[in-house]
């Protein structure tokens, strides 16, 4: 079971010199990320004030997008207290998958109400997992219990556990991705979730331990870098210490669906069944997926185009007009 649980970012509040507070739990809507891998692995053991991390052999393997949504009526009923849904769509090779984090925010206090992806659904309806109250600063920490139910394949039952969060470090993050180096002044949040799964009358038939490190630059809601390591043990299915690691680097924010300037020639973004062009003199368009395949190419296109057959994921839209060529990132929901 390769489990990617959508990361529960984190929390806290004492003041320290030279560190920036983490202002928001939620990423900027339509934030895009490079999904990365490291042959040697990355060392995140450094903690404390004025520390540094060097992740220098990163290679892009895919992409992902975060979208914040209001809960539907069904989601509100299924995950009580939910006020926001954060959807993450990842594209790695031929695999496109959606994960959802359901949460509640009240006066800055954030709690997780549920998590779901194609492999497992966890509903914290019995006891929401409280993360903390934003903004948060270096040294703040929070521990809370969680409880509810889960569905994993043909198995379902109850779950219980805890979430432990701490803003444990700040300093300089050095990244090298595909040979391109960058340095960032960051504050780091760490979250550890320990979850026990119960099946029928049998307690603790499996465990999930997820450790998330999230690095924030000053003044940004979206993390500049985040890592999620999930360790799964389900002995009944022969799964022992199965570990999955997800690394992501912030890449930008997709254009919004209000196109008031000449820089936005296509909308809505994200698109669903139809794509509209905000220009009546386009010579040619082409749409390329993250695997480099041209999935759509049109000469003198109509101003509304049917894209319902496209797979979910991130695309590059190239638009040619008499005045030049523009490339725009688009997401398909």
GROMACS .gro file of C-alpha atoms in nm:
model
  333
    1UNK     CA    1   0.000   0.000   0.000
    2UNK     CA    2   0.182   0.307  -0.126
    3UNK     CA    3   0.001   0.559   0.089
    4UNK     CA    4   0.030   0.931   0.026
    5UNK     CA    5  -0.171   1.103   0.295
    6UNK     CA    6  -0.221   1.469   0.229
    7UNK     CA    7   0.009   1.654   0.470
    8UNK     CA    8  -0.127   1.813   0.780
    9UNK     CA    9   0.077   2.126   0.798
   10UNK     CA   10   0.136   2.272   1.144
   11UNK     CA   11   0.127   2.525   1.436
   12UNK     CA   12   0.246   2.744   1.740
   13UNK     CA   13   0.346   3.073   1.935
   14UNK     CA   14   0.656   3.219   2.114
   15UNK     CA   15   0.864   3.498   1.972
   16UNK     CA   16   1.228   3.466   1.868
   17UNK     CA   17   1.479   3.689   1.691
   18UNK     CA   18   1.525   3.667   1.313
   19UNK     CA   19   1.245   3.424   1.247
   20UNK     CA   20   0.924   3.494   1.056
   21UNK     CA   21   0.587   3.374   1.185
   22UNK     CA   22   0.383   3.126   0.983
   23UNK     CA   23   0.079   3.334   0.902
   24UNK     CA   24  -0.159   3.079   0.750
   25UNK     CA   25  -0.231   2.707   0.757
   26UNK     CA   26  -0.373   2.707   0.406
   27UNK     CA   27  -0.167   2.734   0.085
   28UNK     CA   28  -0.252   3.001  -0.169
   29UNK     CA   29  -0.526   2.873  -0.396
   30UNK     CA   30  -0.395   2.703  -0.714
   31UNK     CA   31  -0.039   2.671  -0.582
   32UNK     CA   32   0.174   2.446  -0.804
   33UNK     CA   33   0.472   2.236  -0.695
   34UNK     CA   34   0.754   2.041  -0.853
   35UNK     CA   35   0.747   1.686  -0.721
   36UNK     CA   36   1.105   1.575  -0.657
   37UNK     CA   37   1.320   1.276  -0.579
   38UNK     CA   38   1.665   1.246  -0.422
   39UNK     CA   39   1.896   0.952  -0.490
   40UNK     CA   40   2.082   0.996  -0.162
   41UNK     CA   41   1.789   1.114   0.048
   42UNK     CA   42   1.775   1.442   0.238
   43UNK     CA   43   1.896   1.513   0.593
   44UNK     CA   44   1.639   1.709   0.796
   45UNK     CA   45   1.779   1.637   1.142
   46UNK     CA   46   1.906   1.993   1.203
   47UNK     CA   47   1.681   2.186   1.441
   48UNK     CA   48   1.683   2.512   1.636
   49UNK     CA   49   1.768   2.873   1.560
   50UNK     CA   50   1.984   2.991   1.268
   51UNK     CA   51   2.035   2.643   1.128
   52UNK     CA   52   2.076   2.534   0.766
   53UNK     CA   53   1.971   2.250   0.538
   54UNK     CA   54   2.134   2.148   0.209
   55UNK     CA   55   1.928   1.941  -0.035
   56UNK     CA   56   2.151   1.936  -0.341
   57UNK     CA   57   2.069   1.635  -0.561
   58UNK     CA   58   1.697   1.691  -0.628
   59UNK     CA   59   1.546   1.591  -0.963
   60UNK     CA   60   1.193   1.671  -1.079
   61UNK     CA   61   0.972   1.365  -1.131
   62UNK     CA   62   0.629   1.523  -1.163
   63UNK     CA   63   0.406   1.808  -1.047
   64UNK     CA   64   0.118   1.879  -0.810
   65UNK     CA   65  -0.144   2.148  -0.750
   66UNK     CA   66  -0.327   2.259  -0.432
   67UNK     CA   67  -0.680   2.396  -0.469
   68UNK     CA   68  -0.889   2.525  -0.176
   69UNK     CA   69  -1.264   2.462  -0.202
   70UNK     CA   70  -1.578   2.505   0.003
   71UNK     CA   71  -1.722   2.170   0.116
   72UNK     CA   72  -2.016   2.027  -0.074
   73UNK     CA   73  -2.332   1.932   0.113
   74UNK     CA   74  -2.226   1.566   0.104
   75UNK     CA   75  -1.876   1.646   0.233
   76UNK     CA   76  -2.017   1.857   0.517
   77UNK     CA   77  -2.243   1.569   0.616
   78UNK     CA   78  -1.969   1.305   0.590
   79UNK     CA   79  -1.700   1.512   0.765
   80UNK     CA   80  -1.883   1.714   1.035
   81UNK     CA   81  -1.752   2.064   1.120
   82UNK     CA   82  -1.563   2.096   0.788
   83UNK     CA   83  -1.530   2.455   0.663
   84UNK     CA   84  -1.265   2.403   0.393
   85UNK     CA   85  -1.147   2.129   0.158
   86UNK     CA   86  -0.790   2.134   0.021
   87UNK     CA   87  -0.754   1.921  -0.291
   88UNK     CA   88  -0.411   1.808  -0.412
   89UNK     CA   89  -0.377   1.671  -0.766
   90UNK     CA   90  -0.044   1.503  -0.841
   91UNK     CA   91   0.094   1.392  -1.177
   92UNK     CA   92   0.387   1.149  -1.180
   93UNK     CA   93   0.451   0.978  -1.512
   94UNK     CA   94   0.124   0.817  -1.618
   95UNK     CA   95  -0.026   0.832  -1.269
   96UNK     CA   96  -0.264   1.115  -1.179
   97UNK     CA   97  -0.421   1.106  -0.833
   98UNK     CA   98  -0.631   1.328  -0.610
   99UNK     CA   99  -0.601   1.361  -0.233
  100UNK     CA  100  -0.828   1.566  -0.007
  101UNK     CA  101  -0.777   1.724   0.333
  102UNK     CA  102  -1.094   1.828   0.519
  103UNK     CA  103  -1.050   2.088   0.792
  104UNK     CA  104  -1.224   2.327   1.026
  105UNK     CA  105  -1.110   2.684   1.097
  106UNK     CA  106  -1.260   2.897   1.374
  107UNK     CA  107  -1.096   3.223   1.483
  108UNK     CA  108  -0.762   3.106   1.345
  109UNK     CA  109  -0.773   2.764   1.517
  110UNK     CA  110  -0.743   2.482   1.263
  111UNK     CA  111  -0.844   2.119   1.307
  112UNK     CA  112  -0.828   1.829   1.062
  113UNK     CA  113  -1.167   1.658   1.013
  114UNK     CA  114  -1.061   1.398   0.757
  115UNK     CA  115  -0.816   1.279   0.492
  116UNK     CA  116  -0.875   1.076   0.181
  117UNK     CA  117  -0.686   0.952  -0.125
  118UNK     CA  118  -0.731   0.666  -0.375
  119UNK     CA  119  -0.596   0.415  -0.120
  120UNK     CA  120  -0.748   0.506   0.216
  121UNK     CA  121  -1.014   0.728   0.371
  122UNK     CA  122  -0.981   0.849   0.731
  123UNK     CA  123  -1.262   1.037   0.900
  124UNK     CA  124  -1.182   1.208   1.234
  125UNK     CA  125  -1.549   1.257   1.319
  126UNK     CA  126  -1.518   1.127   1.677
  127UNK     CA  127  -1.228   1.359   1.765
  128UNK     CA  128  -1.094   1.616   1.521
  129UNK     CA  129  -0.715   1.656   1.516
  130UNK     CA  130  -0.645   2.011   1.636
  131UNK     CA  131  -0.336   2.160   1.470
  132UNK     CA  132  -0.314   2.500   1.641
  133UNK     CA  133  -0.399   2.868   1.610
  134UNK     CA  134  -0.241   3.088   1.344
  135UNK     CA  135  -0.017   3.286   1.315
  136UNK     CA  136   0.249   3.062   1.475
  137UNK     CA  137   0.610   3.122   1.574
  138UNK     CA  138   0.931   2.936   1.648
  139UNK     CA  139   0.904   2.726   1.964
  140UNK     CA  140   0.527   2.681   1.961
  141UNK     CA  141   0.400   2.323   1.995
  142UNK     CA  142   0.071   2.138   2.015
  143UNK     CA  143  -0.044   1.783   2.089
  144UNK     CA  144  -0.395   1.651   2.036
  145UNK     CA  145  -0.572   1.317   2.016
  146UNK     CA  146  -0.769   1.206   1.712
  147UNK     CA  147  -1.033   0.937   1.661
  148UNK     CA  148  -1.283   0.823   1.403
  149UNK     CA  149  -1.314   0.558   1.134
  150UNK     CA  150  -1.136   0.446   0.818
  151UNK     CA  151  -1.195   0.256   0.493
  152UNK     CA  152  -0.902   0.076   0.331
  153UNK     CA  153  -0.991  -0.152   0.039
  154UNK     CA  154  -1.230  -0.413   0.174
  155UNK     CA  155  -1.134  -0.331   0.533
  156UNK     CA  156  -1.304  -0.074   0.753
  157UNK     CA  157  -1.303   0.000   1.122
  158UNK     CA  158  -1.215   0.258   1.382
  159UNK     CA  159  -0.895   0.453   1.428
  160UNK     CA  160  -0.731   0.643   1.709
  161UNK     CA  161  -0.404   0.822   1.768
  162UNK     CA  162  -0.241   1.160   1.808
  163UNK     CA  163  -0.098   1.454   1.619
  164UNK     CA  164   0.211   1.630   1.752
  165UNK     CA  165   0.322   1.955   1.592
  166UNK     CA  166   0.607   2.196   1.658
  167UNK     CA  167   0.770   2.492   1.487
  168UNK     CA  168   1.112   2.347   1.554
  169UNK     CA  169   1.362   2.548   1.348
  170UNK     CA  170   1.444   2.848   1.130
  171UNK     CA  171   1.737   2.934   0.910
  172UNK     CA  172   1.858   2.887   0.551
  173UNK     CA  173   1.731   2.623   0.309
  174UNK     CA  174   1.964   2.552   0.015
  175UNK     CA  175   1.812   2.363  -0.279
  176UNK     CA  176   1.958   2.235  -0.605
  177UNK     CA  177   1.694   2.104  -0.847
  178UNK     CA  178   1.804   1.970  -1.186
  179UNK     CA  179   2.132   2.156  -1.138
  180UNK     CA  180   1.973   2.494  -1.052
  181UNK     CA  181   2.058   2.624  -0.702
  182UNK     CA  182   1.851   2.855  -0.481
  183UNK     CA  183   1.863   2.972  -0.118
  184UNK     CA  184   1.566   3.055   0.104
  185UNK     CA  185   1.524   3.206   0.451
  186UNK     CA  186   1.264   2.983   0.615
  187UNK     CA  187   1.075   2.886   0.929
  188UNK     CA  188   1.004   2.513   0.961
  189UNK     CA  189   0.702   2.326   1.094
  190UNK     CA  190   0.716   1.960   1.189
  191UNK     CA  191   0.416   1.731   1.231
  192UNK     CA  192   0.410   1.369   1.344
  193UNK     CA  193   0.086   1.171   1.323
  194UNK     CA  194   0.061   0.831   1.492
  195UNK     CA  195  -0.252   0.639   1.394
  196UNK     CA  196  -0.368   0.291   1.502
  197UNK     CA  197  -0.623   0.100   1.293
  198UNK     CA  198  -0.875  -0.136   1.454
  199UNK     CA  199  -1.073  -0.402   1.264
  200UNK     CA  200  -1.389  -0.559   1.402
  201UNK     CA  201  -1.303  -0.693   1.750
  202UNK     CA  202  -0.930  -0.684   1.679
  203UNK     CA  203  -0.743  -0.379   1.810
  204UNK     CA  204  -0.436  -0.228   1.645
  205UNK     CA  205  -0.430  -0.439   1.326
  206UNK     CA  206  -0.217  -0.174   1.158
  207UNK     CA  207  -0.040   0.156   1.210
  208UNK     CA  208   0.036   0.465   1.005
  209UNK     CA  209   0.312   0.704   1.112
  210UNK     CA  210   0.346   1.018   0.903
  211UNK     CA  211   0.618   1.280   0.950
  212UNK     CA  212   0.584   1.611   0.766
  213UNK     CA  213   0.837   1.893   0.743
  214UNK     CA  214   0.710   2.218   0.593
  215UNK     CA  215   0.937   2.515   0.520
  216UNK     CA  216   0.788   2.866   0.486
  217UNK     CA  217   0.941   3.190   0.359
  218UNK     CA  218   0.832   3.521   0.513
  219UNK     CA  219   0.508   3.663   0.378
  220UNK     CA  220   0.405   3.348   0.186
  221UNK     CA  221   0.111   3.121   0.258
  222UNK     CA  222   0.235   2.837   0.037
  223UNK     CA  223   0.537   2.644   0.168
  224UNK     CA  224   0.856   2.686  -0.035
  225UNK     CA  225   0.935   2.318   0.032
  226UNK     CA  226   0.767   2.027   0.205
  227UNK     CA  227   0.840   1.661   0.265
  228UNK     CA  228   0.597   1.388   0.370
  229UNK     CA  229   0.718   1.047   0.487
  230UNK     CA  230   0.456   0.780   0.553
  231UNK     CA  231   0.541   0.446   0.718
  232UNK     CA  232   0.265   0.183   0.699
  233UNK     CA  233   0.240  -0.146   0.887
  234UNK     CA  234  -0.054  -0.380   0.816
  235UNK     CA  235   0.067  -0.732   0.906
  236UNK     CA  236  -0.262  -0.892   0.796
  237UNK     CA  237  -0.174  -0.791   0.442
  238UNK     CA  238   0.197  -0.859   0.470
  239UNK     CA  239   0.286  -0.489   0.481
  240UNK     CA  240   0.580  -0.421   0.713
  241UNK     CA  241   0.752  -0.083   0.737
  242UNK     CA  242   0.645   0.021   0.387
  243UNK     CA  243   0.779   0.374   0.347
  244UNK     CA  244   0.675   0.638   0.096
  245UNK     CA  245   0.842   0.980   0.074
  246UNK     CA  246   0.699   1.278  -0.116
  247UNK     CA  247   0.913   1.590  -0.176
  248UNK     CA  248   0.763   1.910  -0.320
  249UNK     CA  249   0.905   2.253  -0.412
  250UNK     CA  250   0.674   2.552  -0.462
  251UNK     CA  251   0.667   2.648  -0.832
  252UNK     CA  252   0.411   2.929  -0.857
  253UNK     CA  253   0.039   3.008  -0.858
  254UNK     CA  254  -0.184   2.933  -1.153
  255UNK     CA  255  -0.372   3.227  -1.303
  256UNK     CA  256  -0.705   3.303  -1.140
  257UNK     CA  257  -1.040   3.275  -1.318
  258UNK     CA  258  -1.087   3.653  -1.342
  259UNK     CA  259  -0.902   3.764  -1.653
  260UNK     CA  260  -0.887   4.142  -1.645
  261UNK     CA  261  -0.550   4.190  -1.818
  262UNK     CA  262  -0.400   4.087  -2.148
  263UNK     CA  263  -0.170   3.842  -1.965
  264UNK     CA  264  -0.453   3.591  -1.916
  265UNK     CA  265  -0.575   3.462  -2.251
  266UNK     CA  266  -0.748   3.142  -2.135
  267UNK     CA  267  -0.996   3.066  -1.856
  268UNK     CA  268  -1.130   2.925  -1.626
  269UNK     CA  269  -0.829   2.794  -1.441
  270UNK     CA  270  -0.876   2.525  -1.318
  271UNK     CA  271  -1.074   2.414  -1.624
  272UNK     CA  272  -1.329   2.134  -1.631
  273UNK     CA  273  -1.529   2.056  -1.948
  274UNK     CA  274  -1.479   2.382  -2.139
  275UNK     CA  275  -1.184   2.614  -2.201
  276UNK     CA  276  -1.255   2.973  -2.310
  277UNK     CA  277  -1.017   3.203  -2.495
  278UNK     CA  278  -1.007   3.569  -2.398
  279UNK     CA  279  -0.892   3.691  -2.741
  280UNK     CA  280  -1.066   3.692  -3.079
  281UNK     CA  281  -0.752   3.681  -3.298
  282UNK     CA  282  -0.563   3.369  -3.189
  283UNK     CA  283  -0.373   3.196  -3.470
  284UNK     CA  284  -0.296   2.866  -3.296
  285UNK     CA  285  -0.308   2.693  -2.958
  286UNK     CA  286  -0.142   2.379  -2.830
  287UNK     CA  287  -0.185   2.202  -2.497
  288UNK     CA  288   0.100   1.987  -2.360
  289UNK     CA  289   0.085   1.758  -2.055
  290UNK     CA  290   0.360   1.715  -1.796
  291UNK     CA  291   0.491   1.412  -1.985
  292UNK     CA  292   0.570   1.632  -2.284
  293UNK     CA  293   0.286   1.504  -2.504
  294UNK     CA  294   0.083   1.745  -2.716
  295UNK     CA  295  -0.277   1.652  -2.635
  296UNK     CA  296  -0.449   1.932  -2.826
  297UNK     CA  297  -0.344   2.149  -3.124
  298UNK     CA  298  -0.581   2.381  -3.311
  299UNK     CA  299  -0.544   2.640  -3.588
  300UNK     CA  300  -0.775   2.944  -3.564
  301UNK     CA  301  -0.960   2.793  -3.266
  302UNK     CA  302  -1.313   2.880  -3.160
  303UNK     CA  303  -1.338   3.089  -2.844
  304UNK     CA  304  -1.483   2.793  -2.650
  305UNK     CA  305  -1.311   2.453  -2.667
  306UNK     CA  306  -1.430   2.116  -2.535
  307UNK     CA  307  -1.161   1.970  -2.303
  308UNK     CA  308  -1.383   1.719  -2.121
  309UNK     CA  309  -1.186   1.421  -2.256
  310UNK     CA  310  -0.855   1.537  -2.104
  311UNK     CA  311  -0.712   1.363  -1.798
  312UNK     CA  312  -0.691   1.549  -1.469
  313UNK     CA  313  -0.358   1.719  -1.411
  314UNK     CA  314  -0.131   2.010  -1.500
  315UNK     CA  315  -0.083   2.133  -1.858
  316UNK     CA  316   0.108   2.400  -2.049
  317UNK     CA  317  -0.106   2.601  -2.290
  318UNK     CA  318   0.078   2.780  -2.572
  319UNK     CA  319  -0.116   3.055  -2.747
  320UNK     CA  320   0.007   3.220  -3.068
  321UNK     CA  321  -0.126   3.557  -3.183
  322UNK     CA  322  -0.004   3.816  -3.431
  323UNK     CA  323   0.184   3.991  -3.150
  324UNK     CA  324   0.369   3.685  -3.017
  325UNK     CA  325   0.342   3.363  -2.817
  326UNK     CA  326   0.227   3.322  -2.459
  327UNK     CA  327   0.258   3.011  -2.239
  328UNK     CA  328   0.017   2.963  -1.951
  329UNK     CA  329  -0.004   2.686  -1.690
  330UNK     CA  330  -0.349   2.527  -1.668
  331UNK     CA  331  -0.499   2.264  -1.442
  332UNK     CA  332  -0.772   2.020  -1.544
  333UNK     CA  333  -1.011   1.914  -1.266
   0.00000   0.00000   0.00000
